[in-house]
Coordinates of C-alpha atoms and ligand atoms in Angstrom, one line a residue:
M1 CA -56.0 34.7 -59.9
K2 CA -55.6 34.6 -56.1
M3 CA -58.1 36.8 -54.3
R4 CA -56.7 38.6 -51.3
T5 CA -60.1 38.5 -49.7
A6 CA -60.5 34.7 -50.1
S7 CA -59.7 33.8 -46.5
R8 CA -62.2 36.3 -45.1
R9 CA -64.9 34.8 -47.3
R10 CA -64.6 31.2 -46.2
P11 CA -68.1 30.0 -45.5
I12 CA -69.0 29.2 -41.9
L13 CA -71.5 26.6 -43.0
P14 CA -71.0 23.8 -45.5
P15 CA -72.3 25.1 -48.8
A16 CA -75.2 22.5 -49.0
V17 CA -76.5 23.5 -45.5
A18 CA -76.1 27.2 -46.4
V19 CA -78.1 26.8 -49.6
L20 CA -80.9 24.8 -47.7
L21 CA -81.1 27.4 -45.0
F22 CA -81.2 30.2 -47.6
L23 CA -84.1 28.5 -49.4
L24 CA -86.1 27.9 -46.1
I25 CA -85.7 31.5 -45.1
R26 CA -86.4 32.9 -48.6
C27 CA -89.7 31.1 -48.9
G28 CA -90.9 31.1 -45.3
A29 CA -91.0 27.3 -45.7
D30 CA -91.5 26.7 -41.9
R31 CA -95.2 27.4 -42.5
S32 CA -95.6 25.1 -45.5
P33 CA -95.6 21.4 -46.4
S34 CA -93.0 19.5 -48.3
G35 CA -93.5 19.1 -52.0
P36 CA -93.1 15.8 -53.9
S37 CA -89.5 16.5 -54.6
G38 CA -88.7 17.3 -51.0
I39 CA -88.5 21.1 -51.7
R40 CA -90.5 23.0 -49.1
T41 CA -92.9 25.4 -50.8
V42 CA -96.1 27.3 -50.3
P43 CA -99.3 25.8 -51.7
L44 CA -100.9 27.9 -54.5
N45 CA -104.1 28.4 -52.5
G46 CA -102.4 28.9 -49.2
G47 CA -103.0 32.7 -49.2
A48 CA -101.5 35.6 -51.1
P49 CA -98.3 34.4 -52.8
A50 CA -95.1 35.8 -51.4
V51 CA -93.6 38.2 -53.9
T52 CA -90.6 40.5 -53.6
V53 CA -88.6 43.0 -55.7
C54 CA -85.1 41.7 -56.2
R55 CA -82.3 44.0 -55.0
W56 CA -80.7 43.6 -58.4
P57 CA -82.0 42.2 -61.7
G58 CA -81.7 38.4 -61.9
D59 CA -81.3 38.5 -58.1
K60 CA -77.6 39.0 -58.6
A61 CA -75.5 39.9 -55.6
A62 CA -74.2 43.2 -56.9
A63 CA -74.2 45.7 -59.8
Y64 CA -71.1 46.4 -61.9
T65 CA -70.7 49.4 -64.2
I66 CA -67.6 50.1 -66.3
G67 CA -67.2 53.7 -67.5
F68 CA -64.8 55.4 -69.9
D69 CA -64.1 59.1 -69.7
D70 CA -63.3 61.6 -72.6
F71 CA -63.6 60.9 -76.2
R72 CA -60.7 58.5 -77.2
A73 CA -60.3 56.5 -80.3
S74 CA -59.2 53.5 -78.2
H75 CA -62.8 53.3 -76.8
F76 CA -64.1 52.1 -80.1
D77 CA -61.0 50.4 -81.4
V78 CA -59.8 48.6 -78.3
A79 CA -62.3 48.7 -75.4
R80 CA -65.4 48.0 -77.5
P81 CA -64.3 44.6 -78.9
A82 CA -63.1 43.5 -75.5
L83 CA -66.4 44.5 -73.9
N84 CA -68.5 43.0 -76.6
G85 CA -66.5 39.7 -76.3
A86 CA -67.2 39.7 -72.5
G87 CA -70.9 40.6 -72.9
I88 CA -70.4 43.7 -70.7
P89 CA -72.0 47.1 -71.7
G90 CA -69.8 50.2 -71.2
T91 CA -70.8 53.7 -70.3
F92 CA -68.9 56.2 -72.5
F93 CA -68.7 59.7 -71.1
I94 CA -67.9 62.0 -74.0
N95 CA -67.0 65.7 -74.1
T96 CA -68.8 66.2 -77.3
A97 CA -66.6 69.1 -78.7
A98 CA -63.8 66.6 -79.0
V99 CA -65.7 64.0 -80.9
T100 CA -64.5 63.2 -84.4
R101 CA -66.1 59.8 -84.9
W102 CA -69.9 60.0 -84.3
N103 CA -70.4 57.0 -86.6
S104 CA -68.4 54.9 -84.1
L105 CA -70.4 56.1 -81.2
R106 CA -73.7 55.4 -83.1
R107 CA -72.6 51.9 -83.6
M108 CA -71.7 51.5 -79.9
A109 CA -75.1 52.8 -78.9
E110 CA -76.7 50.3 -81.2
E111 CA -74.7 47.5 -79.5
G112 CA -76.1 48.4 -76.1
H113 CA -73.4 50.7 -74.7
E114 CA -74.5 53.9 -73.1
I115 CA -73.3 57.2 -74.6
A116 CA -73.2 59.7 -71.7
S117 CA -72.2 63.3 -71.2
H118 CA -68.9 64.6 -69.9
T119 CA -70.0 68.2 -70.9
W120 CA -69.3 69.8 -74.2
S121 CA -66.0 71.5 -73.5
H122 CA -64.7 69.3 -70.6
A123 CA -65.6 72.1 -68.3
R124 CA -64.6 72.4 -64.7
C125 CA -68.1 72.3 -63.4
S126 CA -67.6 73.7 -59.9
R127 CA -65.5 76.6 -61.3
I128 CA -67.5 78.1 -64.1
G129 CA -70.7 80.0 -63.4
E130 CA -74.1 78.4 -63.4
N131 CA -75.2 79.9 -66.7
E132 CA -72.0 78.7 -68.5
L133 CA -72.4 75.3 -67.0
R134 CA -76.0 75.1 -68.2
R135 CA -75.0 76.1 -71.7
D136 CA -72.2 73.6 -71.8
I137 CA -74.4 70.7 -70.6
E138 CA -77.2 71.6 -73.0
R139 CA -74.8 71.8 -75.9
A140 CA -73.5 68.3 -75.1
I141 CA -77.0 66.8 -74.9
E142 CA -77.9 68.5 -78.2
D143 CA -74.8 67.1 -79.9
I144 CA -75.6 63.6 -78.7
R145 CA -79.2 63.8 -79.8
N146 CA -78.3 65.4 -83.2
H147 CA -75.6 62.9 -84.1
L148 CA -77.0 59.8 -82.5
P149 CA -80.7 59.6 -83.5
N150 CA -80.9 56.2 -81.8
V151 CA -80.1 57.8 -78.4
H152 CA -83.3 59.3 -76.9
K153 CA -82.2 59.8 -73.4
V154 CA -79.0 60.9 -71.8
P155 CA -79.4 59.7 -68.2
S156 CA -75.7 59.7 -67.2
F157 CA -73.1 62.4 -66.7
S158 CA -69.6 62.4 -65.2
Y159 CA -67.8 65.5 -63.9
P160 CA -64.6 66.4 -65.8
F161 CA -61.6 66.2 -63.4
G162 CA -64.1 65.0 -60.8
L163 CA -64.8 68.6 -59.9
L164 CA -68.2 69.2 -58.4
D165 CA -69.9 71.2 -55.7
E166 CA -73.5 71.6 -54.5
S167 CA -74.3 74.2 -57.1
S168 CA -73.0 72.2 -60.0
K169 CA -74.9 69.1 -58.7
A170 CA -78.1 71.1 -58.7
V171 CA -77.5 72.2 -62.3
V172 CA -76.7 68.7 -63.5
S173 CA -79.8 67.2 -61.8
R174 CA -82.0 69.3 -64.1
Y175 CA -80.6 67.4 -67.2
H176 CA -79.5 64.0 -66.0
L177 CA -80.7 61.2 -63.8
C178 CA -77.3 60.5 -62.3
A179 CA -73.7 61.9 -62.3
R180 CA -70.5 60.2 -61.3
S181 CA -67.8 61.8 -59.3
G182 CA -64.1 60.8 -59.6
S183 CA -63.7 58.9 -56.4
G184 CA -65.3 57.6 -53.2
G185 CA -65.2 53.8 -53.5
I186 CA -68.3 51.6 -53.7
E187 CA -71.9 52.6 -53.8
T188 CA -74.1 50.8 -51.2
G189 CA -76.9 50.3 -53.7
D190 CA -79.5 51.4 -51.1
A191 CA -81.7 54.2 -52.4
E192 CA -81.6 56.2 -49.2
H193 CA -77.8 56.3 -49.3
T194 CA -77.5 57.1 -53.0
D195 CA -76.5 60.6 -53.9
Y196 CA -77.5 60.4 -57.6
Q197 CA -75.6 63.5 -58.5
A198 CA -72.3 62.4 -56.9
L199 CA -72.0 58.7 -57.4
K200 CA -68.9 57.1 -55.9
A201 CA -66.5 55.4 -58.3
V202 CA -63.2 53.7 -58.5
G203 CA -60.8 55.2 -61.1
A204 CA -58.1 53.0 -62.7
Y205 CA -54.8 55.0 -62.5
P206 CA -51.2 54.0 -62.4
P207 CA -49.8 51.6 -61.2
Y208 CA -52.9 49.9 -62.4
D209 CA -53.2 47.4 -59.5
I210 CA -55.6 45.0 -61.1
D211 CA -55.6 42.6 -58.0
R212 CA -56.8 45.5 -55.9
L213 CA -59.4 46.6 -58.4
N214 CA -60.7 43.0 -58.6
A215 CA -60.7 42.7 -54.8
M216 CA -63.0 45.8 -54.7
V217 CA -65.4 44.1 -57.1
M218 CA -65.6 41.2 -54.6
E219 CA -66.1 43.7 -51.8
A220 CA -69.2 45.0 -53.8
V221 CA -70.4 41.4 -54.1
G222 CA -69.9 40.9 -50.3
S223 CA -71.9 44.1 -49.5
R224 CA -74.5 43.6 -52.2
G225 CA -73.6 47.1 -53.5
W226 CA -72.8 48.8 -56.8
I227 CA -69.3 49.3 -58.1
I228 CA -68.6 51.8 -60.8
V229 CA -65.0 51.5 -62.2
Y230 CA -63.7 53.9 -64.9
F231 CA -60.9 54.1 -67.3
H232 CA -59.6 56.6 -70.0
S233 CA -57.5 55.2 -72.8
I234 CA -56.7 51.5 -73.4
S235 CA -53.5 50.8 -75.3
D236 CA -53.1 47.7 -77.5
R237 CA -49.4 48.5 -77.9
N238 CA -48.8 47.8 -74.2
R239 CA -48.3 51.5 -73.4
S240 CA -48.9 52.8 -69.9
G241 CA -49.5 56.4 -69.0
P242 CA -51.4 58.5 -66.4
T243 CA -54.6 57.9 -68.2
T244 CA -53.6 54.9 -70.4
I245 CA -53.9 51.3 -69.3
P246 CA -52.2 48.5 -71.3
L247 CA -54.7 46.2 -72.9
D248 CA -53.4 43.1 -71.2
L249 CA -54.1 44.6 -67.8
F250 CA -57.5 45.8 -68.9
R251 CA -58.3 42.3 -70.2
R252 CA -57.3 40.7 -67.0
H253 CA -59.8 42.8 -65.1
L254 CA -62.5 42.2 -67.7
S255 CA -62.0 38.4 -67.6
F256 CA -62.1 38.4 -63.8
V257 CA -65.4 40.3 -63.8
R258 CA -66.8 38.1 -66.5
G259 CA -66.0 35.1 -64.4
R260 CA -68.2 36.5 -61.6
G261 CA -71.1 36.9 -64.0
H262 CA -73.3 34.7 -61.7
D263 CA -72.9 37.3 -58.9
L264 CA -72.8 40.5 -61.0
W265 CA -75.4 42.5 -62.9
F266 CA -73.5 44.2 -65.7
A267 CA -75.3 47.5 -66.1
T268 CA -74.7 50.9 -67.6
Q269 CA -74.6 53.7 -65.1
G270 CA -78.0 54.9 -66.2
E271 CA -79.6 51.4 -65.9
A272 CA -78.2 50.8 -62.4
A273 CA -79.2 54.3 -61.1
C274 CA -82.7 53.9 -62.6
Y275 CA -83.1 50.4 -61.1
I276 CA -82.2 51.7 -57.6
R277 CA -84.7 54.5 -57.9
M278 CA -87.5 52.3 -59.3
R279 CA -86.8 49.6 -56.7
Q280 CA -87.4 52.2 -54.0
T281 CA -90.8 53.3 -55.3
A282 CA -92.1 50.1 -56.8
V283 CA -95.4 48.7 -55.3
L284 CA -95.8 45.0 -55.8
S285 CA -98.8 42.7 -55.1
A286 CA -99.8 39.2 -56.2
S287 CA -103.0 37.2 -56.0
V288 CA -104.2 33.8 -57.1
K289 CA -106.7 33.8 -60.0
N290 CA -109.0 31.0 -61.0
G291 CA -107.2 28.7 -58.6
D292 CA -104.3 28.0 -61.0
R293 CA -102.8 31.4 -62.0
I294 CA -100.9 34.1 -60.2
E295 CA -101.5 37.7 -61.1
V296 CA -98.6 40.0 -60.3
R297 CA -99.1 43.7 -60.4
L298 CA -96.1 46.1 -60.4
E299 CA -96.8 49.8 -59.9
G300 CA -94.2 52.5 -60.3
K301 CA -92.8 55.1 -62.6
V302 CA -89.7 55.3 -64.8
P303 CA -87.9 58.4 -63.5
D304 CA -87.2 61.5 -65.7
F305 CA -84.2 60.8 -68.0
G306 CA -84.2 57.2 -67.0
P307 CA -84.0 54.1 -69.3
A308 CA -87.0 51.8 -68.9
V309 CA -85.2 48.9 -67.1
P310 CA -87.4 46.0 -66.2
I311 CA -87.7 45.2 -62.5
S312 CA -86.9 41.7 -61.3
V313 CA -89.6 40.2 -59.2
A314 CA -89.1 36.9 -57.2
L315 CA -91.9 34.5 -56.3
C316 CA -91.9 31.2 -54.4
R317 CA -92.8 28.2 -56.5
P318 CA -96.1 26.9 -55.4
S319 CA -96.0 23.2 -54.4
E320 CA -98.5 22.4 -57.2
W321 CA -96.0 23.7 -59.7
I322 CA -93.0 21.5 -58.7
G323 CA -91.6 19.8 -61.8
R324 CA -93.6 22.0 -64.2
S325 CA -92.5 24.8 -66.5
I326 CA -93.6 28.3 -65.7
S327 CA -94.7 30.9 -68.2
A328 CA -95.7 34.5 -67.8
E329 CA -97.3 37.0 -70.0
M330 CA -98.5 40.6 -69.8
E331 CA -102.1 41.0 -68.9
G332 CA -104.5 41.1 -71.8
G333 CA -103.0 38.1 -73.7
G334 CA -99.9 39.9 -74.8
R335 CA -96.2 39.8 -74.6
R336 CA -94.3 37.0 -73.0
I337 CA -92.3 37.9 -69.8
Q338 CA -89.0 36.3 -69.3
V339 CA -89.0 33.8 -66.5
H340 CA -85.7 32.7 -64.7
E341 CA -85.5 29.8 -62.4
P342 CA -82.3 30.2 -60.3
D343 CA -83.3 27.3 -58.0
P344 CA -86.2 24.9 -57.7
S345 CA -87.9 26.8 -54.9
R346 CA -88.5 30.1 -56.7
F347 CA -88.7 31.9 -60.0
L348 CA -88.0 35.4 -61.2
L349 CA -89.9 37.6 -63.6
D350 CA -88.5 40.6 -65.5
M351 CA -91.4 43.1 -65.4
P352 CA -91.7 46.4 -67.1
V353 CA -92.8 49.4 -64.9
P354 CA -95.7 49.6 -64.5
S355 CA -97.3 46.3 -65.6
T356 CA -99.5 43.4 -64.6
C357 CA -98.6 39.9 -65.6
V358 CA -100.2 36.5 -65.3
V359 CA -98.1 33.5 -64.3
Y360 CA -99.1 29.9 -64.9
A361 CA -97.7 26.4 -65.1
T362 CA -97.7 24.8 -68.5
Q363 CA -97.3 21.1 -68.0
Ligands
LIG401 ZN1 -62.4 63.9 -68.6

């Protein structure tokens, strides 16, 4: 597919030079010697190891969330197989009074999709009184918990009809970590600019301009932001309607997004909102132990209603560890921590919050 933004994104530097410059800047290599492979790194005993919290897990450029509003049979029958095939989790906002297939939703939750609230009655949140809204929201959460025993938290909400105001935001904030509005474009992903109770989003409506939608995903990649797109029904009979997108168009978007998996963190709404909040408050430190290990300590707190998303932490590879495998485990001889090595100069750890882990080279 041709990207309309391609000409604007032509790199100024040749890719190889850009990558080298990136590595030098990332690892502060101007202070450090060249390793045996020519990669400039920091020696293990050269002081406190440089350690940073990644903007997004896996150090991806941007976060991508795909949401579905209302309870529709096509979410399970049509969207779910397409999402599972692409390895992308969805966030399904259900107005629980309309649900007829709790078993389907239970299965989706087991598969890693998020089951979120869209109120009980599909209420106009800014138009009903505070007490009525509270009851409606409580009823939805109760339904989800009663029917889906595998769902313990309901971090996410979306406002029916996109209707919200300051008073409904305040009510929603007592029950959910984050709430999506119906419009507004792309989230910056910066904690200080995130209105957790009125998240911006891009709705898919006729004429279902997939090129435009895909271009907005690339815009989020360019700005290192967070894009939330949302749909209603998906038709496998090629029907199109005000809230029904034909499956072939939906698939075109999904395959575009999947093809950008190296740039995008595919997250549910609750995961992405929780990551932003934890990234803001995380306190990170690292020190060398016994001359050959790095201890990394991550302090912080999982917010109320939030899922326990691990935080990605990046470290420069010490020059002594060039060409060696790196392992990490939780302090106290416990669980292995996943280590990613996106390039030879650094590595990433997925750390629970809070936790301390020990990193070492194994060969
Ligand atoms: Zn709705």
